[in-house]
mmCIF file of C-alpha atoms and ligand atoms in Angstrom:
data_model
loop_
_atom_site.group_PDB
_atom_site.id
_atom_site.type_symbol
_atom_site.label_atom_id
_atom_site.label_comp_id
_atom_site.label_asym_id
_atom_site.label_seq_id
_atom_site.Cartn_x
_atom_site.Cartn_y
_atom_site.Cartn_z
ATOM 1 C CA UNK A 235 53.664 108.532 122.029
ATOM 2 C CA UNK A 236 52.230 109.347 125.600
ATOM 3 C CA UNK A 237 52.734 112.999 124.969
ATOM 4 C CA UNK A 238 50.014 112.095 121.992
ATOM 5 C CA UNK A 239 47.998 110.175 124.204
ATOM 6 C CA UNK A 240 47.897 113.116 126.761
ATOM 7 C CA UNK A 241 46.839 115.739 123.732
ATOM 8 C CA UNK A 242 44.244 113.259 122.728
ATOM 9 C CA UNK A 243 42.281 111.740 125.711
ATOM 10 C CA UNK A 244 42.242 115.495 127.639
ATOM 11 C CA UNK A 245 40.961 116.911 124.322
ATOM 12 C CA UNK A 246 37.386 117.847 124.110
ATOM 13 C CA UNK A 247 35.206 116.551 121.614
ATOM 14 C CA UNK A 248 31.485 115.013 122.887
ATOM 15 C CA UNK A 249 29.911 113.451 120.162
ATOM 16 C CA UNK A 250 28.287 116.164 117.370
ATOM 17 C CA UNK A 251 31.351 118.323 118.301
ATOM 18 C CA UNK A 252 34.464 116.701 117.252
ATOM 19 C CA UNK A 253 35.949 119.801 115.679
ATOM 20 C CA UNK A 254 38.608 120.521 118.466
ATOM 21 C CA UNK A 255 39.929 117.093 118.362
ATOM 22 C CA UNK A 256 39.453 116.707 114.413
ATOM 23 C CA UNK A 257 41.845 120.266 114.287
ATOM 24 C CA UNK A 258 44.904 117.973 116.533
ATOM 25 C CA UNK A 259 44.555 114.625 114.566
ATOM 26 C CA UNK A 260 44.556 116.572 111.158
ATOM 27 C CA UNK A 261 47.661 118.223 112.194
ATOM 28 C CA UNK A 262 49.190 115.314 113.503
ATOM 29 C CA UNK A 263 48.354 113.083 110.070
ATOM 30 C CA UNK A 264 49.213 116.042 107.586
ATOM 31 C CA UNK A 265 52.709 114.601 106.545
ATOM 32 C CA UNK A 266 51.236 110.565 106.793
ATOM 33 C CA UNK A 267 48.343 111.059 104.432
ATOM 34 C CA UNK A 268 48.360 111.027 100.433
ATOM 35 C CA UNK A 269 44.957 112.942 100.862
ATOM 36 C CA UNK A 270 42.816 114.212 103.936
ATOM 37 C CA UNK A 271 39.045 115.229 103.330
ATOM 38 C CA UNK A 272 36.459 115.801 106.153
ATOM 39 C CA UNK A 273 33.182 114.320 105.335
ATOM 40 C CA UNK A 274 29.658 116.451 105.380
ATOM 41 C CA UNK A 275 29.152 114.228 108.245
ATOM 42 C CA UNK A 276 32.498 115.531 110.034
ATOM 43 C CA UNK A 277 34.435 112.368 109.765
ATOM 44 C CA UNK A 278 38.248 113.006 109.018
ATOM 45 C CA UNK A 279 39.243 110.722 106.224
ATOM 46 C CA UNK A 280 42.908 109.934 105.244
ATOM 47 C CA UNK A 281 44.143 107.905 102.706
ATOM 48 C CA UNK A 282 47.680 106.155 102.260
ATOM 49 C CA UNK A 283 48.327 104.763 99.303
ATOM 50 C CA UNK A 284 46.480 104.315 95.841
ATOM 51 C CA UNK A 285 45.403 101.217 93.988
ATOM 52 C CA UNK A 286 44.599 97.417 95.625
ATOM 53 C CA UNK A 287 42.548 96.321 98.063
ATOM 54 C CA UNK A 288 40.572 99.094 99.677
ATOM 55 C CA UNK A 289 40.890 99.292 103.500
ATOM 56 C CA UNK A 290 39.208 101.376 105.635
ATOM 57 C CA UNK A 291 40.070 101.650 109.274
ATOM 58 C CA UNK A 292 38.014 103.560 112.142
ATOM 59 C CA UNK A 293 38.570 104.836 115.233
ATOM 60 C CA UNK A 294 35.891 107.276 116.237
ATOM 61 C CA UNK A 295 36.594 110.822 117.726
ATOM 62 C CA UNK A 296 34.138 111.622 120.181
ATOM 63 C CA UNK A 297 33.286 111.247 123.982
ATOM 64 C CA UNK A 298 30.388 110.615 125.804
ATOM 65 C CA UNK A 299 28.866 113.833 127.425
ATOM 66 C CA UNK A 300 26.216 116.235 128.953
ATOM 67 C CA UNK A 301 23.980 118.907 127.256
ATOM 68 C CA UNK A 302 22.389 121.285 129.510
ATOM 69 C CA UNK A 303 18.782 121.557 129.057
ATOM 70 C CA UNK A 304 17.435 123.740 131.279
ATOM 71 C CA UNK A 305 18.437 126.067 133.720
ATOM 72 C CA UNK A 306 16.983 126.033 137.337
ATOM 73 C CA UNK A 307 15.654 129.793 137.961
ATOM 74 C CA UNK A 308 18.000 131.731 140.317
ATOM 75 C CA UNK A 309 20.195 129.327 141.727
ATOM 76 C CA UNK A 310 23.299 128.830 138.967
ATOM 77 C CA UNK A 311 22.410 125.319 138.462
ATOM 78 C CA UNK A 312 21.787 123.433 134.855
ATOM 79 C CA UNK A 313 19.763 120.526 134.362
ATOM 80 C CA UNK A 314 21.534 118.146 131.257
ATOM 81 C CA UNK A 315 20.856 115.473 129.273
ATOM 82 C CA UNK A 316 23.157 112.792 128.360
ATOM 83 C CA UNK A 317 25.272 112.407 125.102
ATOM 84 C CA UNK A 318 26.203 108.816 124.536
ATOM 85 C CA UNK A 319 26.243 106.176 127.470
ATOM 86 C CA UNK A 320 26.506 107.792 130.964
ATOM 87 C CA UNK A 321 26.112 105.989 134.122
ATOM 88 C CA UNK A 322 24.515 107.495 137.036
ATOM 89 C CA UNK A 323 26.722 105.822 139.615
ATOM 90 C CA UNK A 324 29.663 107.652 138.484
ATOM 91 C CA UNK A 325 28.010 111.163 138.124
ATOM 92 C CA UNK A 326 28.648 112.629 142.213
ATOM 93 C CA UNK A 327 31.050 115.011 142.449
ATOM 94 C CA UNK A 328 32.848 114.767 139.215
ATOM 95 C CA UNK A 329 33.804 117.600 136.930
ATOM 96 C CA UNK A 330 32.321 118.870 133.365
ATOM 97 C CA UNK A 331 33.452 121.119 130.836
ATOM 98 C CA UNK A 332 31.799 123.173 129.185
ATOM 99 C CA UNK A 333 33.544 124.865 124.894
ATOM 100 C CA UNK A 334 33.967 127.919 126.822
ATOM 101 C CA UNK A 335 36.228 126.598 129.598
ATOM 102 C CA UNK A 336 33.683 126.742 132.409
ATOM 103 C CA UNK A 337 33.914 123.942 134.559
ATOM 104 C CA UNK A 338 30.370 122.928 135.976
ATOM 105 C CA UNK A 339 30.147 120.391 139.342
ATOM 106 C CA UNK A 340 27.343 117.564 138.757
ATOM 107 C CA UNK A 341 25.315 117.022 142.274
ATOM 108 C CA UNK A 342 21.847 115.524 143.076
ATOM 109 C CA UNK A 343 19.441 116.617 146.118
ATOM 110 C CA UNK A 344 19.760 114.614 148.932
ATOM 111 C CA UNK A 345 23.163 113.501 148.927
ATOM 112 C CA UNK A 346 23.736 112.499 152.114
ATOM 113 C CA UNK A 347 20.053 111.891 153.049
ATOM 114 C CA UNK A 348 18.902 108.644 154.911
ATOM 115 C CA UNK A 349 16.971 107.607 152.392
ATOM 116 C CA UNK A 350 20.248 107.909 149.475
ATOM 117 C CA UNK A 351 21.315 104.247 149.241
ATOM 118 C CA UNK A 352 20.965 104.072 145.643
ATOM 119 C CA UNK A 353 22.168 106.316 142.743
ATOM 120 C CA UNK A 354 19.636 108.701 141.750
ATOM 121 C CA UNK A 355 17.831 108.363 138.425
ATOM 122 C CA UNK A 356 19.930 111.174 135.789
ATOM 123 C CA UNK A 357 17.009 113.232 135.129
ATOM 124 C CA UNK A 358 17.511 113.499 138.955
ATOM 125 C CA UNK A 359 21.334 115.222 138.602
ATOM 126 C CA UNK A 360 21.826 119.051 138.079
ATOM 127 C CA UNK A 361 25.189 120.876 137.443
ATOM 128 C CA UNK A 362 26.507 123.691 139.531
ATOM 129 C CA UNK A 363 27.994 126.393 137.078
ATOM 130 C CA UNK A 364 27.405 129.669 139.215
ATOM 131 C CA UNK A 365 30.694 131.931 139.514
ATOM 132 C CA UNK A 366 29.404 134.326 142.243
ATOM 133 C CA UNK A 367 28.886 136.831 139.467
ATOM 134 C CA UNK A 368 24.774 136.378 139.651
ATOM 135 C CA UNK A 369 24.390 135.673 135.824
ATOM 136 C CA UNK A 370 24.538 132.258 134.078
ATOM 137 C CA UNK A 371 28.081 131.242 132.354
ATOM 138 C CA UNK A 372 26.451 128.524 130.476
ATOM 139 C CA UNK A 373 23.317 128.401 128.168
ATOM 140 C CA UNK A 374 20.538 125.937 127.364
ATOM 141 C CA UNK A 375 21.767 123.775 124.817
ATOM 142 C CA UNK A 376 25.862 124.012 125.481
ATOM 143 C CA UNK A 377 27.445 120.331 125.446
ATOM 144 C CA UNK A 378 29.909 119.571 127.899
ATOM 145 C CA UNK A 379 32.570 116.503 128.288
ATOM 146 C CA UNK A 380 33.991 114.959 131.517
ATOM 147 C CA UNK A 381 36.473 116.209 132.872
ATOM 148 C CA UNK A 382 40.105 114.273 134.275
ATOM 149 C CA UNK A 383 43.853 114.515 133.858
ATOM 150 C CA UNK A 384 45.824 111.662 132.153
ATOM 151 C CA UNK A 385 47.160 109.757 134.553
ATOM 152 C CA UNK A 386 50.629 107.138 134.200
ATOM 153 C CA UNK A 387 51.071 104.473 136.935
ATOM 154 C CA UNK A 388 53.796 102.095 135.386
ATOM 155 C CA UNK A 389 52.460 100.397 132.248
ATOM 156 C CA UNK A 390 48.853 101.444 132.949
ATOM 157 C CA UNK A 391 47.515 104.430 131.272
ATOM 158 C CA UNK A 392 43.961 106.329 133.192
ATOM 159 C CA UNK A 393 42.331 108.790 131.653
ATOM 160 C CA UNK A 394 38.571 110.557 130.615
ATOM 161 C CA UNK A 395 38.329 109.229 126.720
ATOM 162 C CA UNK A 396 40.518 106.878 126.293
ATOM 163 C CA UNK A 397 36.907 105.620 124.166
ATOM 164 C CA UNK A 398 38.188 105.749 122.111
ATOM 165 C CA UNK A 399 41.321 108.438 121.374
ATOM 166 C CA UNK A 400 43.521 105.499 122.262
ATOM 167 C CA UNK A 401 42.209 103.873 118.987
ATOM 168 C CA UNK A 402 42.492 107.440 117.431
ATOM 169 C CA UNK A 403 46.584 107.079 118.493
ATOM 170 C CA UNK A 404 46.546 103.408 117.284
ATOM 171 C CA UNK A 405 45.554 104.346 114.024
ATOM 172 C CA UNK A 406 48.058 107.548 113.842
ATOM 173 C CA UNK A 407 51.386 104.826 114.915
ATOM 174 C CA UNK A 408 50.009 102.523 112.134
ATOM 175 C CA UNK A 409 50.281 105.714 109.858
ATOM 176 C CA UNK A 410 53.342 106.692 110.998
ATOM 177 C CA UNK A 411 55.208 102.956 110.705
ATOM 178 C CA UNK A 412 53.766 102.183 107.687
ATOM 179 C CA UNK A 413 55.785 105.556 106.727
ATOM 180 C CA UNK A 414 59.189 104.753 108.055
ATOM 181 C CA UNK A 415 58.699 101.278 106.298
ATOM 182 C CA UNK A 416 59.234 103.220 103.164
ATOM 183 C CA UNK A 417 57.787 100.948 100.781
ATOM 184 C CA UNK A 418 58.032 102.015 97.463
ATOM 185 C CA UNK A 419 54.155 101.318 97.149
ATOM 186 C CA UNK A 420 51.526 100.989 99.633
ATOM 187 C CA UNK A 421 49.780 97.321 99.657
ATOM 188 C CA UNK A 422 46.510 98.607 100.013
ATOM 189 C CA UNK A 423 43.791 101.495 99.632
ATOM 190 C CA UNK A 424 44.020 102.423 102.912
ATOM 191 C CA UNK A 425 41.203 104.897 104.109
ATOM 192 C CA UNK A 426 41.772 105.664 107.852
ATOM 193 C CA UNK A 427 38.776 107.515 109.176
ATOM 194 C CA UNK A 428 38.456 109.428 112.142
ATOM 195 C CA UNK A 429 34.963 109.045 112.748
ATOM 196 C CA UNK A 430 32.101 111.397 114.879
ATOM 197 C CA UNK A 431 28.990 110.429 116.828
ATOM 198 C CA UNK A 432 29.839 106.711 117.556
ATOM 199 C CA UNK A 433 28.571 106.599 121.460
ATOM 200 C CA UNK A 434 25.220 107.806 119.884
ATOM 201 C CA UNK A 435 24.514 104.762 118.265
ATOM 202 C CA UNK A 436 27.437 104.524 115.732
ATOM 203 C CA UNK A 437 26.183 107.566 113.449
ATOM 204 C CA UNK A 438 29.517 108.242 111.529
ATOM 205 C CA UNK A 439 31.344 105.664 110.456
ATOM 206 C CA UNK A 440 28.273 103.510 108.099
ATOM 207 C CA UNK A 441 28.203 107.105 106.005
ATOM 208 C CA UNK A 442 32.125 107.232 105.848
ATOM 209 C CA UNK A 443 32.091 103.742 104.850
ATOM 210 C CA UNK A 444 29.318 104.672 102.304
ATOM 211 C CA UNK A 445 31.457 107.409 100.383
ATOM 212 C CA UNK A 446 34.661 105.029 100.217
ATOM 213 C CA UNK A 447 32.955 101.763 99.466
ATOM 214 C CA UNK A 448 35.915 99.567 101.311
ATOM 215 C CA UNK A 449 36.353 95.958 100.586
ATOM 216 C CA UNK A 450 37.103 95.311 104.209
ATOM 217 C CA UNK A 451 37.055 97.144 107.246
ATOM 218 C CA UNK A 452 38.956 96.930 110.648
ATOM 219 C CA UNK A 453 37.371 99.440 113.561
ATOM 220 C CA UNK A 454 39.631 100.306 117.066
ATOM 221 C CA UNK A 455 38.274 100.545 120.008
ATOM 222 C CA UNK A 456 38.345 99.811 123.421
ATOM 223 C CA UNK A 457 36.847 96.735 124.714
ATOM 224 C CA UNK A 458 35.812 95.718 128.278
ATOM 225 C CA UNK A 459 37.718 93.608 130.636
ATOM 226 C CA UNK A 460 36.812 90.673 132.640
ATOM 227 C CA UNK A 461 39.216 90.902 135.382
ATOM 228 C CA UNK A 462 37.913 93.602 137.534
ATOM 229 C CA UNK A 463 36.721 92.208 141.337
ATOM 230 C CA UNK A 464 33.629 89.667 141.156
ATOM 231 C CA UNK A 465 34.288 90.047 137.523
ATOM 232 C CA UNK A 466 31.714 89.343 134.873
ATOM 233 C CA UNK A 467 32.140 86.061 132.791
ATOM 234 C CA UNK A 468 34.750 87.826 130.098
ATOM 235 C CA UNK A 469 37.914 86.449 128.622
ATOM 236 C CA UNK A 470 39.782 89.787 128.282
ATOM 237 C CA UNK A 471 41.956 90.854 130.890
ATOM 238 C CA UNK A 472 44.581 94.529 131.065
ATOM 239 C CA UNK A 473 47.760 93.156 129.734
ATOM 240 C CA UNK A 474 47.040 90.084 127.843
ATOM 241 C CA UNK A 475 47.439 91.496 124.192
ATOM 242 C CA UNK A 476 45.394 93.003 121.541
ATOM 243 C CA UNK A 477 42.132 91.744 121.527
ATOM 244 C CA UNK A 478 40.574 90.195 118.474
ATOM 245 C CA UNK A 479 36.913 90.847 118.403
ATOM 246 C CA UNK A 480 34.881 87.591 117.820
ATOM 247 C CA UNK A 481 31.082 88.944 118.911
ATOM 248 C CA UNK A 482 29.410 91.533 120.595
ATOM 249 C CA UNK A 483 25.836 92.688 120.532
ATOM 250 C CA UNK A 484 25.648 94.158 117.443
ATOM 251 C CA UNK A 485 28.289 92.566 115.281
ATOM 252 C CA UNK A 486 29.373 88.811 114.359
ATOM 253 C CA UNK A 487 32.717 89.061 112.952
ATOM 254 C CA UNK A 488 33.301 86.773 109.800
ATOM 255 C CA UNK A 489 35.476 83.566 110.229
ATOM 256 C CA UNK A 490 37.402 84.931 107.797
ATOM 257 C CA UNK A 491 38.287 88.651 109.199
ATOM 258 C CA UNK A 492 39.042 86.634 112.784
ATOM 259 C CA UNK A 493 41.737 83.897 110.955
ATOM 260 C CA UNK A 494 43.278 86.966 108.833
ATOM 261 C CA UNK A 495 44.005 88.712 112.412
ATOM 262 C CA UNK A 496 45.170 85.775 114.380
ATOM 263 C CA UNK A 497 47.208 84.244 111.998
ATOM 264 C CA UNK A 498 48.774 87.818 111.672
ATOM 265 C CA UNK A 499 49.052 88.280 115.583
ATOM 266 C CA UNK A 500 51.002 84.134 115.531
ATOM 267 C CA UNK A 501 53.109 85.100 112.513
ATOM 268 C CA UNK A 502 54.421 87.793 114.264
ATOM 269 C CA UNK A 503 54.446 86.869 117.699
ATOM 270 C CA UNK A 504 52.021 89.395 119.232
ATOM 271 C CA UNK A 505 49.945 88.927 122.117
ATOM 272 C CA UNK A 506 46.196 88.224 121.844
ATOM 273 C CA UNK A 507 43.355 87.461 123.101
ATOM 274 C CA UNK A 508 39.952 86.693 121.872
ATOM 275 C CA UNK A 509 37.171 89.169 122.631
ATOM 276 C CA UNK A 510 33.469 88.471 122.845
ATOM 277 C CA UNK A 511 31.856 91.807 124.648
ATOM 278 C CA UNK A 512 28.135 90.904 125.993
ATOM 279 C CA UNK A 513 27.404 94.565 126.196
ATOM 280 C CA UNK A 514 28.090 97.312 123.374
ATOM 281 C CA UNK A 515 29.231 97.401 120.162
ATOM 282 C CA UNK A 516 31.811 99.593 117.468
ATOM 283 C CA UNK A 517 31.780 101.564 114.215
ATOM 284 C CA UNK A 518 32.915 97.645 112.611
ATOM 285 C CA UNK A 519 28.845 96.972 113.309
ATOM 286 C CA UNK A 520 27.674 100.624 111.610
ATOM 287 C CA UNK A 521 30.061 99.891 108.236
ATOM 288 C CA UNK A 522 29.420 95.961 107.857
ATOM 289 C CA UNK A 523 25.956 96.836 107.011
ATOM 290 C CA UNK A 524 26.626 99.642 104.508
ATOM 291 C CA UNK A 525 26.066 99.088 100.784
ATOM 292 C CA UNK A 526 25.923 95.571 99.769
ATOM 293 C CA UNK A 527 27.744 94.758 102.577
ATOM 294 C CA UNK A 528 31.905 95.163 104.061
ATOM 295 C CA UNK A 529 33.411 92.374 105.409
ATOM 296 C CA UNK A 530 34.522 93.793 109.098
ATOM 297 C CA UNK A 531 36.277 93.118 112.255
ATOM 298 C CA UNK A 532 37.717 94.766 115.157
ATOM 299 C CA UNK A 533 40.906 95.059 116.977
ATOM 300 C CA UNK A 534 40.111 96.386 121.007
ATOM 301 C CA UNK A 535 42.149 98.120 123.198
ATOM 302 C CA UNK A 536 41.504 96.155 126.435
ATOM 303 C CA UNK A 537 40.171 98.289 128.929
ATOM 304 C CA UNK A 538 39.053 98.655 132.229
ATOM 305 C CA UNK A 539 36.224 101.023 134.358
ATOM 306 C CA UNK A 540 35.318 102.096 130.121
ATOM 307 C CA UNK A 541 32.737 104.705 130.513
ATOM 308 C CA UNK A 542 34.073 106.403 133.752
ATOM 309 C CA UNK A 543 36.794 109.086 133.537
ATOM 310 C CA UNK A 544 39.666 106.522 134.698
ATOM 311 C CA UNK A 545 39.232 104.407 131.841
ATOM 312 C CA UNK A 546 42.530 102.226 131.962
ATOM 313 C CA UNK A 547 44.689 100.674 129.334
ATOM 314 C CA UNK A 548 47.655 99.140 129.887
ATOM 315 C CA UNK A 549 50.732 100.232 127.119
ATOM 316 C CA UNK A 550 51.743 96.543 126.392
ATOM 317 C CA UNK A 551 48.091 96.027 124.792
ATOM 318 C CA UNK A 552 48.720 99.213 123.041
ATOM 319 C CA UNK A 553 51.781 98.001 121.773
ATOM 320 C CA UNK A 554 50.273 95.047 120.452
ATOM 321 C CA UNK A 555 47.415 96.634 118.864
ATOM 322 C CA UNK A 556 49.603 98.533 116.481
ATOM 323 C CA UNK A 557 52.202 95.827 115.634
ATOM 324 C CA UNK A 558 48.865 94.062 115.078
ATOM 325 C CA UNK A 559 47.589 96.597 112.424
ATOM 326 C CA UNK A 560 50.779 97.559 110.978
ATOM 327 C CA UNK A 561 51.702 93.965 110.214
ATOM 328 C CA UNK A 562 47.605 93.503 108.399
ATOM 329 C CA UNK A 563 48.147 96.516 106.468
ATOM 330 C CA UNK A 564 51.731 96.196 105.198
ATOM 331 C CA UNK A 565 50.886 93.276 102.780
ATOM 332 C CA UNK A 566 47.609 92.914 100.651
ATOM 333 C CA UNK A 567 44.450 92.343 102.713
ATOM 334 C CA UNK A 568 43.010 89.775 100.902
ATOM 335 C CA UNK A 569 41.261 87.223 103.072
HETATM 336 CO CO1 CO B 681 32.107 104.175 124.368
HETATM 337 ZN ZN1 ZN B 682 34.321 103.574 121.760
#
């Protein structure tokens, strides 16, 4: 599984341009789906079994990026806009690529000026593409992800994207266990979607969840933690299980979705934790409001520094997050 996790969090894929990692997971879900379309929206949809309660389950595909937007005359440098949720504080000196391999350097003026205490504004950040050759590698208008190796430091996983490819692998295991279980029949409808545009304001997955009209509908994703230094007031910590989403800013989870998963997680003995997330939200907010309405919860990765290119999971919650699903999906979801 790491080697999957390593294929998937270094892919690139900012949101708008999941093709490159839509062309791995496709690959990697060709012998675990019954059929596999892609969406006119882009979202890869694969469904296991036929007949029962329809399921869907999303993980989305993209990454939070850059788009340059202009180019500063003579001088190799790109001004950019952001693509999903970036934070200026963790913009000096770290890396972007660009489709066409070019690796661009983000700065701001002033660096080391007297007056620099604070992060600069992002309209105030520029990227350094030049390559010595005089001429511009990089045009107006080319997105660009961040850029990081994976990382292994015993159970704890770093890496750029694991928001939310570590949801993407939690979704392939399920596919793959609920294989080797060999049932004669599938349980359920199941519908796993591999969703675009979610750190743009959850653009994908309400559309997906249009087309395949689920009964109920479980999203992955990572959550944040509560245990970093002078830590906000937050419940989850790296380590303590799946996390069962309860709240967050954009979604109440029914009583009913929240029971079905804990008395799963007790039944079978897997660790969880309860997650209520002050700040952000998941595809399980963009698809509960679709149609007349899909019941929908989420099960989170926890995760720490989410948003920065060490975003760090810890492979006991992974674990946990699959037994979790693959024990829900395995019998009918009726709640
Ligand atoms: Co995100
Ligand atoms: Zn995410």
């Amino acid at each position: 599984m790491i080697e999957l996790i390593r294929k998937l969090v270094e892919a690139w894929g900012p949101s708008g341009y999941e093709h490159q990692v839509r062309e791995l997971i496709r690959a990697e879900v060709a012998d675990l789906a019954d059929e596999i379309t892609v969406d006119p929206l882009g979202n890869l949809i694969c469904r296991v079994g036929q007949g029962g309660p329809k399921v869907m389950i999303a993980a989305h595909m993209d990454e939070i990026g850059v788009m340059a937007n202009y180019v500063e005359p003579n001088s190799g440098y790109m001004r950019f806009t952001n693509i999903g949720g970036v934070l200026a504080t963790t913009l000096l000196g770290h890396r972007v690529r660009f489709e066409n391999g070019v690796t661009g350097v983000i700065a701001a003026p002033d660096m080391f000026g007297a007056a620099r205490t604070t992060a600069p504004d992002l309209d105030e950040f520029f990227i350094d593409v030049s390559d010595g050759s005089g001429s511009n590698p990089v045009q107006v208008g080319s997105p660009a992800t961040f850029w990081r190796t994976f990382e292994q430091r015993g159970t704890r996983l770093i890496s750029k994207s694991m928001d939310d490819r570590i949801g993407c692998v939690v979704a392939i295991e399920a596919m793959r266990r609920l294989k080797k279980a060999k049932k004669k029949k599938s349980a359920n409808e199941i519908y796993f979607v591999f969703t675009v545009q979610e750190e743009v304001g959850l653009r994908g997955a309400g559309p997906a969840a249009f087309g395949i009209a689920p009964d109920l509908a479980i999203a992955l994703d990572v959550t944040a933690t509560g245990d970093t230094i002078k830590n906000a007031k937050m419940e989850v910590k790296l380590g303590g299980g799946a996390a069962i989403k309860v709240h967050d800013s954009r979604h109440v989870v029914p009583p009913a979705v929240v029971n079905w998963m804990v008395a799963q997680a007790e039944a079978d003995g897997i660790p969880y934790q309860k997650e209520l997330l002050t700040l952000g939200s998941t595809d399980a907010a963009g698809i509960q409001i679709t149609r007349a309405g899909v019941p929908s919860g989420c099960i989170s990765i926890p995760c720490r520094f989410v948003h920065t290119t060490s975003e760090t999971i810890d492979s006991n919650d992974l674990e946990a997050c699959i037994k979790l699903l693959t024990g829900l999906l395995s019998k009918p979801a009726v709640l």
